[in-house]
Short mmCIF file of C-alpha atoms in Angstrom, two decimals:
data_model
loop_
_atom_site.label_atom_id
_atom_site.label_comp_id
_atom_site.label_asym_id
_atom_site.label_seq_id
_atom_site.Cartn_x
_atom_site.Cartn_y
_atom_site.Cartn_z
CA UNK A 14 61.14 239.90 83.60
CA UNK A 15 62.01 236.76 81.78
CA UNK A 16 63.21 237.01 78.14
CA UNK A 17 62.30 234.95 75.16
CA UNK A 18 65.07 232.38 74.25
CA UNK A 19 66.48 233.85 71.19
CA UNK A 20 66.74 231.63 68.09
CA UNK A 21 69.89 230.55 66.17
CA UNK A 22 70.48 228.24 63.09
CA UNK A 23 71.25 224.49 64.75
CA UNK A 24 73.67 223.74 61.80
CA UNK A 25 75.82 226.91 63.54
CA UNK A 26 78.41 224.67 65.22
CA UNK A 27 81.83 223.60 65.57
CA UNK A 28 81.33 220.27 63.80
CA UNK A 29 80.08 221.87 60.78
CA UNK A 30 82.80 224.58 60.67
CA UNK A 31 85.24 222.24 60.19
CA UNK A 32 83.66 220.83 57.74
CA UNK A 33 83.64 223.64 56.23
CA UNK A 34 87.30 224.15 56.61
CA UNK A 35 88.23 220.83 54.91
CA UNK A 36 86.28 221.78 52.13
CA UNK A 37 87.98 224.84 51.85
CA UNK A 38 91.43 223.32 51.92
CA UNK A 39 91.10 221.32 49.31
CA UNK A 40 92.30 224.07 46.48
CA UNK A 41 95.00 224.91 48.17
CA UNK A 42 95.87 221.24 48.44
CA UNK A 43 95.97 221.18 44.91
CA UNK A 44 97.68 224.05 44.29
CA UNK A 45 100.85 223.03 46.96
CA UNK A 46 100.89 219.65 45.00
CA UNK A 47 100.93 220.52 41.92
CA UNK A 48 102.94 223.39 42.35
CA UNK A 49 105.77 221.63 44.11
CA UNK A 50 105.15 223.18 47.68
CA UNK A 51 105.68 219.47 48.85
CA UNK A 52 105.60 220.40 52.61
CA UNK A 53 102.75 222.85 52.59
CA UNK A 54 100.71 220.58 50.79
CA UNK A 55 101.77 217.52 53.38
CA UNK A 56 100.72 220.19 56.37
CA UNK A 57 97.67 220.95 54.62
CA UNK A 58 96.66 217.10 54.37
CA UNK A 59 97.49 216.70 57.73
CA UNK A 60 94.99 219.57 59.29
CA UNK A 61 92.57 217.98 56.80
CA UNK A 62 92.76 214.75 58.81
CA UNK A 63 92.85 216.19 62.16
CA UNK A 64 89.87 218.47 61.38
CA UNK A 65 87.96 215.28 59.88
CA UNK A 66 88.78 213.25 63.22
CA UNK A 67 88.04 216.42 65.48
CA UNK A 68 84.43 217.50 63.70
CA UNK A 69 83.16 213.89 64.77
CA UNK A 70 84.50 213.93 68.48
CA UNK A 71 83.30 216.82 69.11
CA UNK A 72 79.60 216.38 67.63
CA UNK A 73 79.26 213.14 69.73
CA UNK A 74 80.85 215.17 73.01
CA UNK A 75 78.62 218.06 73.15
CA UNK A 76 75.63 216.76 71.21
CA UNK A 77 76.11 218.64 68.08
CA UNK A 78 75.32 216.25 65.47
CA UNK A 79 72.72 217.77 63.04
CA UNK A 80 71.50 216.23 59.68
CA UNK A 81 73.17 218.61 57.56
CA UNK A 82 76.64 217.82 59.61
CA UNK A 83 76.28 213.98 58.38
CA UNK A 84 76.05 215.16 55.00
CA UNK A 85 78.74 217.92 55.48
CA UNK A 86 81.25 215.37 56.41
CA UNK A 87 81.37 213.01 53.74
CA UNK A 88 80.90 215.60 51.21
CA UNK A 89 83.94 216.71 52.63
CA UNK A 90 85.54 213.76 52.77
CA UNK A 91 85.00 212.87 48.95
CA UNK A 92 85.71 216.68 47.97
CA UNK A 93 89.14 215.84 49.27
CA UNK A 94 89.73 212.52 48.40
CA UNK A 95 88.71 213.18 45.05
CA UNK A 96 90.60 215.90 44.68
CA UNK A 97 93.77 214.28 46.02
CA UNK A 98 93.14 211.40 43.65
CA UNK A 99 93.16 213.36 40.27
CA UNK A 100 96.37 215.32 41.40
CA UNK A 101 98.26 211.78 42.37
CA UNK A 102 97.21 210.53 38.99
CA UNK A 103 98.77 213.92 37.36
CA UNK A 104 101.99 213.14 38.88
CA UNK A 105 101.78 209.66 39.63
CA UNK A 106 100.76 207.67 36.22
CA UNK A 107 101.86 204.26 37.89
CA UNK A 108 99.30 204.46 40.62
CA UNK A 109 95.97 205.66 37.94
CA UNK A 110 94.38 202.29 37.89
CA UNK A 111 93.48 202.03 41.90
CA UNK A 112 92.80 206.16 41.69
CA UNK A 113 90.27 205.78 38.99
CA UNK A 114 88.67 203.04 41.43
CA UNK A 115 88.23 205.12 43.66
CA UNK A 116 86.66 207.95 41.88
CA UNK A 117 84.12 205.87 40.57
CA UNK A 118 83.30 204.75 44.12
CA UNK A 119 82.76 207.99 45.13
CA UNK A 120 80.92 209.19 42.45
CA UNK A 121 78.61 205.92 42.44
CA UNK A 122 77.93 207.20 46.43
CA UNK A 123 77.14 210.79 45.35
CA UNK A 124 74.19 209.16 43.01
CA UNK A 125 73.17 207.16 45.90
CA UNK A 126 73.25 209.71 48.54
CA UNK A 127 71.27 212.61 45.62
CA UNK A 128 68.42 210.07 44.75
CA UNK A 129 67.67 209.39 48.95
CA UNK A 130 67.44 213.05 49.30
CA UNK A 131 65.50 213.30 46.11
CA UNK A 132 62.60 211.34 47.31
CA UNK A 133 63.29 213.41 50.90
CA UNK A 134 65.35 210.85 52.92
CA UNK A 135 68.40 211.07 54.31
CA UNK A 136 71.70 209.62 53.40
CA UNK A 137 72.70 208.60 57.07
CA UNK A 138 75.91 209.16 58.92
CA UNK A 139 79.24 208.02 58.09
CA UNK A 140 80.05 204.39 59.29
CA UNK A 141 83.44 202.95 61.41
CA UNK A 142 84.67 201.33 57.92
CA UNK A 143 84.17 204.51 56.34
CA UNK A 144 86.30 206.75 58.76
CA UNK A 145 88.60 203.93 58.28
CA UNK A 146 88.97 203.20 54.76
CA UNK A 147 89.20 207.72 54.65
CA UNK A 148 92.17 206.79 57.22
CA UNK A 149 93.99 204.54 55.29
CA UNK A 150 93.61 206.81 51.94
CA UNK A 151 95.15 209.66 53.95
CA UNK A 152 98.10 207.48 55.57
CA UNK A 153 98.96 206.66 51.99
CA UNK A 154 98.71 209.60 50.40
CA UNK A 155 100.82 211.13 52.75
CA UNK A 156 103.62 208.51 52.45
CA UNK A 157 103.39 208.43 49.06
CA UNK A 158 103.77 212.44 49.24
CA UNK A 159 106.68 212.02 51.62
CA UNK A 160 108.21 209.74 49.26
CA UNK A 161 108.37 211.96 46.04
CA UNK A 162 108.74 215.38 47.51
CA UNK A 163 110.82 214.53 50.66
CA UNK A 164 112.62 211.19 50.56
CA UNK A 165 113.20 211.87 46.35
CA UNK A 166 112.65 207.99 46.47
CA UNK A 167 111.94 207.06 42.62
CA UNK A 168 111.45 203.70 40.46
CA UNK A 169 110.59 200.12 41.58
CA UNK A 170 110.72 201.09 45.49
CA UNK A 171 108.44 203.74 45.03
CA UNK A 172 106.22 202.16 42.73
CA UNK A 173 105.97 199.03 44.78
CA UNK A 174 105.30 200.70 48.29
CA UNK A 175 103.16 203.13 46.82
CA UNK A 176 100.96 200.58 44.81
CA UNK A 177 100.78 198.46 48.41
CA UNK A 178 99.41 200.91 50.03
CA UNK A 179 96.77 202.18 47.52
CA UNK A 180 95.56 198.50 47.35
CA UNK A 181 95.17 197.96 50.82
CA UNK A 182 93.53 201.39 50.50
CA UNK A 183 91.07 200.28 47.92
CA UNK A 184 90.12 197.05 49.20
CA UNK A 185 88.84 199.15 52.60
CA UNK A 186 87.40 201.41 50.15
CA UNK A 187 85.29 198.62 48.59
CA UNK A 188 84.54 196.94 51.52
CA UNK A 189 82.93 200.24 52.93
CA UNK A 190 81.51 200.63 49.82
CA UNK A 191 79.30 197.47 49.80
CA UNK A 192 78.39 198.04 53.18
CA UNK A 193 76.96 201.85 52.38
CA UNK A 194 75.01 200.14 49.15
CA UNK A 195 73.49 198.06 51.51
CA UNK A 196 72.49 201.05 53.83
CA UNK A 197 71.34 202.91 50.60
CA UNK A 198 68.83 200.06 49.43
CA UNK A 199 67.65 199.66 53.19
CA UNK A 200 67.00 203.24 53.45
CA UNK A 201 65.23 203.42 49.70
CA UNK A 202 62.88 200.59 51.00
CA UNK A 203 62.73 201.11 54.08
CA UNK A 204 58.93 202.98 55.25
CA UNK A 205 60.61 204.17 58.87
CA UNK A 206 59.88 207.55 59.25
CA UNK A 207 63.54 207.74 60.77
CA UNK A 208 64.95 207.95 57.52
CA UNK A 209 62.65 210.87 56.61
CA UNK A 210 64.37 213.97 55.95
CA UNK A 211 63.95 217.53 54.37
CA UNK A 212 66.92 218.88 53.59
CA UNK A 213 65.75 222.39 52.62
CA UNK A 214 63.86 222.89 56.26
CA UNK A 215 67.19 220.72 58.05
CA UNK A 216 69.04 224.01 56.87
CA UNK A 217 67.12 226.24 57.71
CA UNK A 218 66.36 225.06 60.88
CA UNK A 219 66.46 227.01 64.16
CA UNK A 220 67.34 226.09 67.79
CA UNK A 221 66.55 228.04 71.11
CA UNK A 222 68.85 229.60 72.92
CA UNK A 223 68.52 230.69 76.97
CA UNK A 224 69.57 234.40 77.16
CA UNK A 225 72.33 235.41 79.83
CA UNK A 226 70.74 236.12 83.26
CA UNK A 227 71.89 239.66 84.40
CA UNK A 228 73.60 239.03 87.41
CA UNK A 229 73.26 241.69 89.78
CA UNK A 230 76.21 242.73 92.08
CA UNK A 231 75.57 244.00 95.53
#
């Protein structure tokens, strides 16, 4: 006798985990940094970018990409950023101006991203210039990181590699930023139902799932 498929939340998948996981990170990020834990904190940055390269990968390679995954990611990404950002301007007060950049970049996306899903469309998925302006900011950071806590490099070397970097880094981040605006007023304009989206019934979503055949052995 044939079984029902059984049902299962879509947004249950790898992708989304490590998502998840980023997100999770990021205190302990903070703590590492600001604590002094120079290495764990450079680890922990590390498996952030790996997991943030990985989720994407692997939600094109086995067709996991859900709705609430392209809004998991970047939330992700900007949890971390963001967070990385206010503890290099603790430390760092040479390198606040491009930080407070990009914090207001991010923050100006958050608005844009809260008032598509207010009127019940969706945000869309992260774009290449996105993945790599969030490549460049993690490339620096980690230099910069390596630099203090490793290398004990200090005055105008550090200063000037470190302020190179982060304005390379923010003129990636701008770039990407423009282009998302863009996105955002197409989207807000736009009458496509492709752009429709619910977020509370895209979590609660299900998905069938085929039950194991009992496999008889003779």
């Amino acid at each position: 006798m044939s079984q029902e498929p059984k049902l299962r939340n879509q947004n249950l998948t790898v992708p989304n985990a490590l998502s998840a996981l980023r997100i999770l990170l990021v205190p302990f990020f903070a703590w590492a940094f600001l604590t002094g834990h120079t290495i764990i904190a450079t680890v922990l940055l590390l498996a952030s970018g790996l997991s943030d390269a990985l989720d994407g990968f692997i939600a094109r390679k086995f067709n996991q990409i859900t709705e609430v995954g392209k809004m998991l990611d970047p939330l992700a990404d900007k949890l971390t950023q963001g967070m990385v950002a206010i503890c290099l301007a603790v430390k760092f007060s040479v390198i606040r101006p491009v930080l407070i950049l990009f914090i207001v970049k991010e923050l100006g996306m958050v608005c844009c991203a809260s008032v598509l899903l207010k009127r019940k469309k969706g945000p869309g998925a992260s774009r290449w210039y996105g993945k790599v302006a969030t490549a460049m900011f993690y490339v620096s950071v980690g230099v910069i990181v390596m630099m203090d806590g490793v290398f004990k490099l200090s005055g105008p070397v550090f200063s000037g590699v470190a302020l190179g970097l982060l304005l390379l880094t923010a003129v990636m981040m701008i770039y990407a930023a423009v282009k998302y605006f863009q996105i955002f007023l197409m989207i807000l304009h736009s009458d496509d139902e492709k752009y429709d989206l619910d977020l509370n019934s895209e979590i609660h979503a299900k998905t069938a799932r085929k039950p194991r055949e009992n496999v008889r052995r003779r």
